Coordinates of C-alpha atoms (C1' of nucleotides) in Angstrom, one line a residue:
Chain S
X1 CA -35.1 13.2 -4.4
X2 CA -35.0 9.6 -5.4
X3 CA -36.8 6.3 -5.3
X4 CA -40.6 6.5 -5.4
X5 CA -40.5 10.2 -5.2
X6 CA -38.9 10.3 -8.6
X7 CA -41.8 8.5 -10.1
X8 CA -44.4 10.7 -8.4
X9 CA -42.5 13.8 -9.6
X10 CA -42.7 12.6 -13.2
X11 CA -46.4 11.8 -13.0
X12 CA -47.1 15.1 -11.3
X13 CA -45.8 16.9 -14.3
X14 CA -48.9 15.9 -16.2
X15 CA -52.0 18.1 -15.7
X16 CA -54.8 19.7 -17.7
X17 CA -52.6 21.8 -19.8
X18 CA -49.3 19.9 -19.9
X19 CA -50.5 16.5 -21.0
X20 CA -47.6 15.5 -23.2
X21 CA -44.0 15.6 -22.4
X22 CA -40.7 14.8 -24.0
X23 CA -37.9 13.3 -21.9
X24 CA -35.6 16.3 -22.3
X25 CA -38.5 18.6 -21.2
X26 CA -39.0 16.5 -18.1
X27 CA -35.3 16.5 -17.4
X28 CA -35.3 20.3 -17.6
X29 CA -38.4 20.7 -15.5
X30 CA -37.2 18.4 -12.8
X31 CA -33.6 19.3 -12.9
X32 CA -32.6 15.7 -13.2
X33 CA -30.2 14.2 -15.8
X34 CA -31.8 12.9 -19.0
X35 CA -30.4 9.4 -18.5
X36 CA -32.1 9.1 -15.1
X37 CA -35.4 10.4 -16.5
X38 CA -35.1 7.9 -19.4
X39 CA -34.8 5.1 -16.9
X40 CA -37.7 6.4 -14.8
X41 CA -39.9 6.8 -17.9
X42 CA -39.0 3.3 -19.1
X43 CA -40.2 1.9 -15.8
X44 CA -43.4 3.9 -15.9
X45 CA -44.1 2.8 -19.4
X46 CA -43.5 -0.9 -18.5
X47 CA -46.0 -0.4 -15.7
X48 CA -48.5 1.2 -18.0
X49 CA -48.5 4.5 -16.2
X50 CA -47.1 6.3 -19.3
X51 CA -47.3 5.6 -23.0
X52 CA -45.0 6.6 -25.7
X53 CA -47.0 8.6 -28.2
X54 CA -45.6 9.8 -31.4
X55 CA -42.4 11.8 -31.8
X56 CA -40.8 10.9 -28.5
X57 CA -43.6 12.4 -26.6
X58 CA -45.0 10.6 -23.6
X59 CA -48.6 10.7 -22.3
X60 CA -50.4 9.2 -19.3
X61 CA -50.8 5.5 -19.9
X62 CA -53.5 2.8 -19.8
X63 CA -52.9 1.7 -16.2
X64 CA -54.9 4.6 -15.0
X65 CA -57.9 3.7 -17.1
X66 CA -57.6 0.1 -16.0
X67 CA -57.3 0.7 -12.3
X68 CA -60.1 3.3 -12.5
X69 CA -62.4 0.6 -13.9
X70 CA -61.3 -1.7 -11.1
X71 CA -62.2 0.9 -8.6
X72 CA -65.5 1.6 -10.2
X73 CA -66.3 -2.1 -10.1
X74 CA -65.1 -2.9 -6.7
X75 CA -65.5 0.2 -4.6
X76 CA -68.3 -0.6 -2.1
X77 CA -69.5 3.0 -2.0
X78 CA -69.7 3.3 -5.8
X79 CA -71.6 0.0 -6.2
X80 CA -73.9 0.7 -3.3
X81 CA -74.6 4.2 -4.5
X82 CA -74.8 4.2 -8.3
X83 CA -78.4 3.0 -8.4
X84 CA -79.3 5.7 -5.9
X85 CA -77.8 8.4 -8.1
X86 CA -79.9 7.2 -11.0
X87 CA -83.1 7.2 -8.9
X88 CA -82.4 10.6 -7.5
X89 CA -82.0 12.3 -10.9
X90 CA -85.1 10.6 -12.2
X91 CA -87.2 11.5 -9.2
X92 CA -85.9 15.1 -9.0
X93 CA -88.0 16.0 -12.1
X94 CA -85.8 18.9 -12.9
X95 CA -82.5 19.4 -14.7
X96 CA -79.9 18.4 -12.1
X97 CA -76.7 16.4 -11.5
X98 CA -76.4 13.9 -8.6
X99 CA -73.0 13.2 -7.0
X100 CA -71.4 10.7 -4.7
X101 CA -68.3 12.1 -3.1
X102 CA -66.0 11.0 -0.3
X103 CA -63.2 11.9 1.9
X104 CA -60.1 10.3 0.4
X105 CA -56.9 10.5 2.5
X106 CA -57.2 14.3 3.0
X107 CA -59.2 15.5 0.1
X108 CA -62.8 15.3 -1.0
X109 CA -63.4 13.7 -4.3
X110 CA -66.4 12.9 -6.3
X111 CA -66.4 9.2 -7.2
X112 CA -69.6 8.9 -9.2
X113 CA -71.9 11.3 -10.9
X114 CA -75.1 11.2 -13.0
X115 CA -76.9 14.0 -14.8
X116 CA -80.6 14.1 -15.5
X117 CA -81.6 13.7 -19.1
X118 CA -81.9 17.3 -20.2
X119 CA -79.4 19.0 -18.0
X120 CA -77.6 21.8 -19.8
X121 CA -75.1 22.8 -17.1
X122 CA -72.4 20.8 -15.5
X123 CA -71.2 21.6 -12.0
X124 CA -67.5 22.0 -11.2
X125 CA -67.9 18.8 -9.1
X126 CA -67.3 15.8 -11.3
X127 CA -65.9 12.3 -11.0
X128 CA -62.2 12.4 -10.3
X129 CA -61.8 16.1 -9.6
X130 CA -60.4 17.0 -6.1
X131 CA -62.6 19.5 -4.4
X132 CA -62.1 22.1 -1.7
X133 CA -62.6 20.8 1.8
X134 CA -64.6 23.7 3.2
X135 CA -66.8 24.9 0.4
X136 CA -69.9 23.6 -1.1
X137 CA -72.7 21.5 0.4
X138 CA -71.0 18.3 -0.9
X139 CA -67.8 18.9 1.0
X140 CA -69.2 20.5 4.1
X141 CA -71.6 17.7 4.9
X142 CA -68.6 15.4 4.7
X143 CA -66.4 17.6 6.9
X144 CA -69.3 17.8 9.4
X145 CA -68.9 14.1 10.1
X146 CA -65.1 13.8 10.3
X147 CA -63.9 12.9 13.8
X148 CA -62.5 15.8 15.7
X149 CA -58.9 14.7 15.7
X150 CA -58.9 14.2 12.0
X151 CA -60.7 17.5 11.4
X152 CA -58.1 19.3 13.3
X153 CA -55.4 17.8 11.1
X154 CA -57.4 18.6 7.9
X155 CA -58.0 22.2 8.9
X156 CA -54.3 22.8 9.4
X157 CA -52.0 24.0 12.1
X158 CA -53.7 25.6 15.2
X159 CA -52.1 28.9 14.2
X160 CA -54.4 29.2 11.2
X161 CA -57.4 28.3 13.3
X162 CA -58.6 31.9 13.7
X163 CA -62.0 33.6 13.7
X164 CA -63.1 31.9 10.5
X165 CA -62.3 28.5 11.9
X166 CA -64.8 29.0 14.8
X167 CA -67.6 30.0 12.5
X168 CA -66.9 27.0 10.3
X169 CA -67.0 24.6 13.2
X170 CA -70.3 26.1 14.4
X171 CA -71.7 25.7 10.9
X172 CA -70.5 22.1 10.7
X173 CA -72.1 21.3 14.1
X174 CA -75.3 22.7 12.8
X175 CA -75.1 20.6 9.6
X176 CA -74.5 17.5 11.7
X177 CA -77.6 18.3 13.8
X178 CA -79.8 19.0 10.8
X179 CA -78.6 16.0 8.8
X180 CA -78.2 17.8 5.5
X181 CA -76.6 20.9 4.0
X182 CA -78.1 23.2 1.3
X183 CA -76.1 26.0 -0.3
X184 CA -76.4 28.2 -3.3
X185 CA -73.7 29.8 -5.6
X186 CA -71.0 28.7 -3.3
X187 CA -69.0 26.8 -5.9
X188 CA -70.8 27.6 -9.2
X189 CA -72.7 30.8 -9.6
X190 CA -76.4 30.2 -10.0
X191 CA -76.3 26.6 -8.9
X192 CA -77.6 25.2 -5.7
X193 CA -76.2 22.2 -3.8
X194 CA -78.1 19.9 -1.5
X195 CA -76.1 17.2 0.3
X196 CA -76.7 14.6 2.9
X197 CA -74.1 12.4 4.7
X198 CA -73.4 8.8 4.0
X199 CA -71.5 7.6 7.1
X200 CA -70.5 4.0 7.7
X201 CA -67.8 4.1 10.2
X202 CA -67.4 0.3 10.3
X203 CA -66.4 0.6 6.6
X204 CA -64.2 3.7 6.9
X205 CA -66.6 5.5 4.7
X206 CA -67.3 9.2 5.2
X207 CA -69.1 10.4 2.1
X208 CA -72.0 12.4 0.8
X209 CA -74.7 12.2 -1.7
X210 CA -75.6 15.5 -3.3
X211 CA -77.7 17.1 -5.9
X212 CA -76.8 20.2 -7.9
X213 CA -79.6 22.1 -9.6
X214 CA -80.3 25.5 -11.1
X215 CA -81.0 27.8 -8.1
X216 CA -83.2 30.2 -9.9
X217 CA -85.7 27.5 -10.8
X218 CA -86.2 26.3 -7.2
X219 CA -89.1 27.5 -5.1
X220 CA -89.3 26.7 -1.4
X221 CA -91.5 23.6 -1.9
X222 CA -89.3 22.3 -4.6
X223 CA -86.3 22.7 -2.4
X224 CA -87.9 21.0 0.5
X225 CA -88.8 18.1 -1.7
X226 CA -85.3 17.7 -3.0
X227 CA -83.8 17.8 0.4
X228 CA -86.1 15.0 1.5
X229 CA -85.1 13.1 -1.7
X230 CA -81.4 13.5 -1.1
X231 CA -81.6 12.7 2.6
X232 CA -83.5 9.5 2.1
X233 CA -81.4 8.4 -0.8
X234 CA -78.3 9.0 1.3
X235 CA -79.6 6.9 4.2
X236 CA -80.6 4.1 1.8
X237 CA -77.0 4.1 0.4
X238 CA -75.6 4.0 3.9
X239 CA -77.9 1.1 4.8
X240 CA -76.9 -0.8 1.6
X241 CA -73.3 -0.3 2.5
X242 CA -73.7 -1.6 6.0
X243 CA -75.3 -4.8 4.7
X244 CA -73.2 -5.4 1.6
X245 CA -69.8 -4.3 2.5
X246 CA -68.5 -6.0 5.6
X247 CA -68.7 -9.7 4.8
X248 CA -66.6 -9.4 1.5
X249 CA -63.8 -7.6 3.1
X250 CA -63.5 -10.1 5.9
X251 CA -63.6 -13.1 3.5
X252 CA -61.1 -11.5 1.3
X253 CA -58.6 -10.8 4.0
X254 CA -58.9 -14.3 5.4
X255 CA -58.4 -16.0 2.1
X256 CA -55.3 -14.1 1.5
X257 CA -54.0 -14.6 5.0
X258 CA -54.4 -18.3 4.7
X259 CA -52.9 -18.5 1.3
Chain R
X1 CA -37.2 -7.5 -6.8
X2 CA -36.9 -4.0 -5.6
X3 CA -37.4 -0.4 -6.5
X4 CA -40.2 0.4 -8.7
X5 CA -41.0 -3.3 -9.2
X6 CA -42.0 -3.5 -5.5
X7 CA -44.6 -0.8 -6.1
X8 CA -46.0 -2.5 -9.2
X9 CA -46.1 -5.9 -7.3
X10 CA -48.2 -4.4 -4.6
X11 CA -50.6 -2.7 -7.0
X12 CA -50.9 -5.9 -9.1
X13 CA -52.2 -7.7 -6.0
X14 CA -55.5 -5.8 -6.5
X15 CA -58.0 -7.3 -9.0
X16 CA -61.7 -7.9 -9.4
X17 CA -61.9 -10.3 -6.5
X18 CA -59.1 -9.2 -4.2
X19 CA -59.8 -5.6 -3.9
X20 CA -58.9 -5.1 -0.2
X21 CA -55.6 -6.2 1.4
X22 CA -54.0 -6.0 4.8
X23 CA -50.3 -5.5 5.0
X24 CA -49.6 -8.9 6.6
X25 CA -51.6 -10.5 3.7
X26 CA -49.5 -8.6 1.1
X27 CA -46.4 -9.5 2.9
X28 CA -47.4 -13.2 2.8
X29 CA -48.5 -13.1 -0.8
X30 CA -45.3 -11.4 -2.0
X31 CA -42.9 -13.1 0.3
X32 CA -41.5 -9.8 1.5
X33 CA -41.0 -8.8 5.1
X34 CA -43.9 -6.8 6.7
X35 CA -41.7 -3.8 7.5
X36 CA -40.8 -3.4 3.9
X37 CA -44.3 -3.7 2.8
X38 CA -45.4 -1.2 5.4
X39 CA -42.9 1.3 3.9
X40 CA -44.0 0.6 0.3
X41 CA -47.7 1.0 1.3
X42 CA -46.9 4.2 3.1
X43 CA -45.4 5.6 0.0
X44 CA -48.3 4.5 -2.2
X45 CA -50.8 6.0 0.2
X46 CA -48.8 9.3 0.2
X47 CA -49.0 9.2 -3.6
X48 CA -52.8 8.5 -3.5
X49 CA -52.4 5.1 -5.1
X50 CA -53.7 3.3 -2.1
X51 CA -56.0 4.4 0.7
X52 CA -56.3 3.1 4.2
X53 CA -59.8 1.8 4.6
X54 CA -61.1 0.7 8.0
X55 CA -59.5 -2.0 10.0
X56 CA -56.0 -1.9 8.6
X57 CA -57.3 -2.8 5.2
X58 CA -56.0 -1.0 2.1
X59 CA -57.8 -0.3 -1.1
X60 CA -56.9 1.3 -4.4
X61 CA -56.7 5.1 -3.9
X62 CA -58.0 8.3 -5.4
X63 CA -55.0 8.9 -7.7
X64 CA -56.4 6.5 -10.2
X65 CA -59.7 8.3 -10.4
X66 CA -57.9 11.6 -10.7
X67 CA -55.5 10.6 -13.4
X68 CA -58.3 8.8 -15.2
X69 CA -60.2 12.1 -15.4
X70 CA -57.1 13.8 -16.7
X71 CA -56.8 11.2 -19.4
X72 CA -60.5 11.6 -20.3
X73 CA -60.1 15.3 -20.5
X74 CA -56.8 15.5 -22.4
X75 CA -56.6 12.4 -24.5
X76 CA -57.0 13.7 -28.1
X77 CA -58.6 10.5 -29.2
X78 CA -61.2 10.6 -26.5
X79 CA -62.1 14.2 -27.0
X80 CA -62.2 13.9 -30.7
X81 CA -64.3 10.8 -30.5
X82 CA -66.8 11.2 -27.7
X83 CA -69.2 13.1 -29.8
X84 CA -69.0 10.6 -32.6
X85 CA -69.9 7.8 -30.2
X86 CA -73.0 9.7 -29.2
X87 CA -74.0 10.3 -32.8
X88 CA -73.4 6.7 -33.8
X89 CA -75.7 5.2 -31.1
X90 CA -78.3 7.8 -31.8
X91 CA -78.3 7.1 -35.6
X92 CA -78.1 3.4 -35.3
X93 CA -81.8 3.3 -34.3
X94 CA -81.3 -0.1 -32.6
X95 CA -80.1 -1.2 -29.2
X96 CA -76.3 -1.0 -29.4
X97 CA -73.1 0.1 -27.7
X98 CA -70.4 2.2 -29.5
X99 CA -66.8 1.9 -28.5
X100 CA -63.6 3.8 -29.0
X101 CA -60.6 1.5 -28.5
X102 CA -56.9 1.8 -29.1
X103 CA -53.6 0.1 -29.1
X104 CA -51.9 1.0 -25.8
X105 CA -48.3 -0.1 -25.5
X106 CA -49.1 -3.7 -26.4
X107 CA -52.7 -4.2 -25.5
X108 CA -56.0 -3.1 -27.0
X109 CA -58.1 -1.2 -24.6
X110 CA -61.4 0.6 -24.9
X111 CA -61.1 4.2 -23.9
X112 CA -64.7 5.4 -24.3
X113 CA -68.0 3.7 -24.6
X114 CA -71.6 4.8 -25.0
X115 CA -74.8 2.7 -25.0
X116 CA -78.0 3.5 -26.8
X117 CA -80.9 4.4 -24.6
X118 CA -82.7 1.1 -24.4
X119 CA -79.8 -1.3 -24.7
X120 CA -80.3 -4.3 -22.4
X121 CA -77.0 -6.1 -23.1
X122 CA -73.5 -5.0 -22.3
X123 CA -70.6 -6.2 -24.3
X124 CA -67.4 -7.6 -22.7
X125 CA -65.7 -4.6 -24.2
X126 CA -65.9 -1.6 -21.9
X127 CA -63.8 1.3 -20.9
X128 CA -60.7 0.3 -19.1
X129 CA -60.8 -3.4 -19.8
X130 CA -57.8 -4.9 -21.6
X131 CA -59.0 -6.9 -24.6
X132 CA -57.5 -9.8 -26.6
X133 CA -55.3 -8.6 -29.5
X134 CA -56.6 -11.0 -32.1
X135 CA -60.2 -11.5 -31.4
X136 CA -63.2 -9.3 -32.1
X137 CA -63.8 -6.8 -34.8
X138 CA -62.6 -4.0 -32.5
X139 CA -59.2 -5.5 -32.0
X140 CA -58.7 -6.9 -35.5
X141 CA -59.3 -3.7 -37.3
X142 CA -56.6 -2.2 -35.0
X143 CA -54.2 -5.0 -35.6
X144 CA -54.7 -4.7 -39.3
X145 CA -53.1 -1.3 -39.2
X146 CA -50.2 -1.9 -37.0
X147 CA -46.9 -1.5 -38.8
X148 CA -45.3 -4.8 -39.7
X149 CA -42.3 -4.6 -37.4
X150 CA -44.6 -3.8 -34.4
X151 CA -47.0 -6.5 -35.5
X152 CA -44.3 -9.1 -35.4
X153 CA -43.4 -8.0 -31.9
X154 CA -47.0 -8.2 -30.8
X155 CA -47.7 -11.6 -32.3
X156 CA -44.7 -13.1 -30.4
X157 CA -41.6 -15.0 -31.2
X158 CA -41.3 -16.3 -34.8
X159 CA -41.5 -19.8 -33.4
X160 CA -45.1 -19.3 -32.5
X161 CA -45.9 -18.0 -35.9
X162 CA -47.3 -21.2 -37.3
X163 CA -50.3 -22.0 -39.6
X164 CA -52.7 -19.9 -37.6
X165 CA -50.4 -16.9 -38.0
X166 CA -50.6 -17.0 -41.7
X167 CA -54.3 -17.1 -41.8
X168 CA -54.5 -14.2 -39.4
X169 CA -52.2 -12.1 -41.5
X170 CA -54.2 -12.8 -44.6
X171 CA -57.4 -11.8 -42.7
X172 CA -55.7 -8.6 -41.5
X173 CA -54.6 -7.7 -45.0
X174 CA -58.2 -8.2 -46.1
X175 CA -59.6 -6.0 -43.4
X176 CA -57.0 -3.3 -44.3
X177 CA -58.2 -3.5 -47.9
X178 CA -62.0 -3.4 -47.1
X179 CA -61.6 -0.6 -44.5
X180 CA -63.8 -2.3 -41.9
X181 CA -64.3 -5.5 -40.0
X182 CA -67.6 -7.2 -39.1
X183 CA -67.8 -10.3 -36.9
X184 CA -70.5 -12.1 -34.9
X185 CA -70.3 -14.1 -31.7
X186 CA -66.5 -13.8 -31.7
X187 CA -66.4 -12.3 -28.2
X188 CA -69.9 -12.4 -26.8
X189 CA -72.3 -15.1 -28.0
X190 CA -75.2 -13.5 -30.0
X191 CA -73.5 -10.1 -30.4
X192 CA -72.2 -8.7 -33.6
X193 CA -69.3 -6.3 -33.8
X194 CA -68.7 -3.8 -36.6
X195 CA -65.4 -1.8 -36.5
X196 CA -63.6 0.7 -38.6
X197 CA -60.1 2.1 -38.1
X198 CA -59.1 5.5 -36.8
X199 CA -55.5 5.9 -37.9
X200 CA -53.5 9.1 -37.4
X201 CA -49.9 8.1 -37.6
X202 CA -48.7 11.7 -37.1
X203 CA -50.3 11.5 -33.7
X204 CA -49.3 7.9 -32.9
X205 CA -52.9 6.9 -32.8
X206 CA -53.9 3.4 -34.0
X207 CA -57.5 3.0 -32.9
X208 CA -60.9 1.8 -33.9
X209 CA -64.5 2.9 -33.6
X210 CA -66.9 0.0 -33.3
X211 CA -70.5 -0.9 -32.7
X212 CA -71.9 -3.9 -30.9
X213 CA -75.5 -5.0 -31.5
X214 CA -77.7 -8.0 -31.2
X215 CA -76.8 -10.2 -34.1
X216 CA -80.2 -11.9 -34.3
X217 CA -81.9 -8.5 -35.0
X218 CA -79.7 -7.6 -37.9
X219 CA -80.8 -8.2 -41.5
X220 CA -78.4 -7.6 -44.4
X221 CA -79.7 -4.1 -45.2
X222 CA -79.4 -3.1 -41.6
X223 CA -75.9 -4.5 -41.3
X224 CA -74.8 -2.6 -44.4
X225 CA -76.3 0.6 -43.1
X226 CA -74.5 0.2 -39.8
X227 CA -71.2 -0.5 -41.5
X228 CA -71.5 2.7 -43.4
X229 CA -72.4 4.5 -40.3
X230 CA -69.3 3.2 -38.4
X231 CA -66.9 3.7 -41.3
X232 CA -68.0 7.3 -41.8
X233 CA -68.0 8.1 -38.1
X234 CA -64.5 6.7 -37.8
X235 CA -63.1 8.8 -40.7
X236 CA -64.7 11.8 -39.1
X237 CA -62.9 11.1 -35.9
X238 CA -59.6 10.6 -37.7
X239 CA -60.1 13.9 -39.5
X240 CA -61.0 15.7 -36.3
X241 CA -57.8 14.3 -34.7
X242 CA -55.6 15.4 -37.5
X243 CA -56.8 18.9 -37.3
X244 CA -57.2 19.3 -33.5
X245 CA -54.3 17.3 -32.2
X246 CA -51.0 18.4 -33.5
X247 CA -50.6 22.1 -32.6
X248 CA -51.3 21.6 -28.8
X249 CA -48.6 18.9 -28.5
X250 CA -46.0 21.1 -30.2
X251 CA -46.9 24.1 -28.1
X252 CA -46.8 22.2 -25.0
X253 CA -43.5 20.7 -25.5
X254 CA -42.0 24.0 -26.5
X255 CA -43.3 25.8 -23.5
X256 CA -41.8 23.2 -21.2
X257 CA -38.5 23.2 -23.0
X258 CA -38.2 26.9 -22.7
X259 CA -39.1 26.9 -19.0
Chain N
dT1 C1' -29.3 4.7 -47.6
dC2 C1' -27.8 8.3 -44.5
dA3 C1' -27.9 11.7 -41.0
dA4 C1' -30.1 13.3 -36.9
dT5 C1' -32.0 12.4 -32.8
dA6 C1' -33.7 9.4 -29.2
dT7 C1' -32.6 6.0 -26.2
dT8 C1' -29.8 2.6 -23.9
dC9 C1' -25.6 1.2 -21.9
dT10 C1' -21.3 1.3 -18.8
dC11 C1' -19.3 1.6 -14.5
dA12 C1' -17.3 3.7 -10.4
dT13 C1' -19.5 6.2 -6.7
dT14 C1' -23.1 7.6 -3.8
dT15 C1' -27.3 6.9 -1.9
dT16 C1' -31.1 4.3 -0.8
dT17 C1' -33.3 0.2 0.5
dT18 C1' -33.5 -3.8 3.0
dG19 C1' -34.7 -6.8 6.9
dA20 C1' -34.9 -8.3 11.8
dG21 C1' -36.4 -7.1 15.8
dA22 C1' -37.3 -3.5 19.3
dA23 C1' -40.2 0.4 20.3
dT24 C1' -44.3 2.8 19.8
dT25 C1' -49.0 3.8 18.7
dG26 C1' -54.0 3.3 18.7
dG27 C1' -58.0 1.3 19.8
dT28 C1' -60.6 -2.3 22.8
dT29 C1' -61.5 -4.9 26.6
dT30 C1' -61.6 -5.7 31.4
Chain Q
dA1 C1' -58.2 3.6 34.1
dA2 C1' -55.0 0.0 33.1
dA3 C1' -53.7 -3.7 30.4
dC4 C1' -53.8 -5.9 26.3
dC5 C1' -53.5 -6.8 21.4
dA6 C1' -52.4 -5.9 16.9
dA7 C1' -50.9 -2.6 13.6
dT8 C1' -47.4 0.4 12.5
dT9 C1' -43.1 2.8 12.8
dC10 C1' -38.3 3.0 14.1
dT11 C1' -33.2 1.7 14.3
dC12 C1' -29.0 0.4 12.3
dA13 C1' -25.5 -2.0 9.8
dA14 C1' -25.2 -4.7 5.6
dA15 C1' -26.5 -5.2 0.9
dA16 C1' -28.4 -3.6 -3.1
dA17 C1' -29.8 -0.3 -6.2
dA18 C1' -29.9 4.3 -8.2
dT19 C1' -27.2 7.9 -10.0
dG20 C1' -24.8 10.7 -13.6
dA21 C1' -21.6 11.6 -17.5
dG22 C1' -20.6 10.3 -21.6
dA23 C1' -20.0 6.6 -25.0
dA24 C1' -22.4 3.4 -27.7
dT25 C1' -26.4 2.0 -30.1
dA26 C1' -31.2 2.2 -32.1
dT27 C1' -34.8 4.5 -34.5
dT28 C1' -36.7 7.4 -37.6
dG29 C1' -37.6 10.4 -41.2
dA30 C1' -35.7 12.4 -45.5

DNA sequence: TCAATATTCTCATTTTTTGAGAATTGGTTT
DNA sequence: AAACCAATTCTCAAAAAATGAGAATATTGA
């Protein structure tokens, strides 16, 4: 392993529990000489991807916070959808969390979330956390709209496509037809998920807007109301995206090409 | 330029206005052959730092959102301070924004912010935005507690240390003595900043907790009350840091060293 | 100040990256 | 369905950069 892979390998050492590393520890963990790791770390620090904390301990650096802000500010989906999330949690009139999630390379990730004022629970889904592809309303409604070829790639080798796979594909087709997906206790026990698709192919966006609420507090009428709320919010976001997104990208590219 | 610098150069192309790039455009802008940029971009996409949007346009990728969440969850300063921010905006009883900011390599950056319920304005300072080192209460209170050697490095070559430099150093010494810094209209016209230091040397943390409010709505009594609020909140955060931070780091490092 | 440890440096060797253009892919248009 | 166009990957020899072991040097805390 060398080149860019070395940098990735160092960054991948950091996770929820191991969030501070010394160079000798990295060297051990990666099986790479210390002098090489020192050089790699020096580059990463210079780029802001790591920072030297006290006592020769390194932590993730400010570049991630900075680029994350850039994404928040410039991602068309986030800017088109943030207002909708706010409206949805306000109009839900029940403790809940609204999420905007999207397919990103080959994982589903929440890119924006907002909780209603008095919401005690927090769903597993939250901004920046990769989510399972095939579980939860949020993900399934996305998967239901992935083009077939891409779906095949995501679901893995044909070998693994056994009986379960057929059932999933039927479920996805059904979701696509209905235009929404509602589940309960599929990710978090006791929580219900309601999701609707936000599809703007021209912009490469395959996303979902979803609502997570306490399942035990939902009667049938309530549920139907929330589904309507989510579906209409999602289509508003898609419409906003279609109208706001395309011109900027074209402008931008042209400017740069000319320059 | 080559190696890691190539990756940095590509990522640095992305900013507030240029948030979507085609490979030919990058190739032009960097003066590097397209085939090389294609390889670089492929690596960055594989690492999640870029994503292929529609129409051969690339945007910043999900890795930044993911690592940002990791930072939010594991940064001792953020976890020790988030609650304090919430308390401060609640107890301020006036529209305001509370910030937690820190020295990060050689820039000051806000790492957490919270606005009071009915706050109409938003200060320039916000999570993820690099801030000037020598302007604004938030930054100056941090600079006032940077060790001399490091301060010299930050302020630049001795040549540049002219008359202004002396004044700044006197001001910083004064801030250090008082234990807080209050300014008005130094960053945003009409807004006042009140900041207190959060210093935990054992943890390599040099940070500040600050409050931004509408300057025209502050009388002397109000201002004094807010200063007290900020100073005490900051010292609570420092105390929490001292007690919560150190053991985890040691454990962590040891685990990894053993493994 | 001194000792201990972290970090950088050195340099010959190995390994990767580079760049130009050809080949291929993927998606539209006719 | 074929042809077209642009985007992307591939090929290969030359050039550049990364590597690793240990020596040299900085930093830091007592």
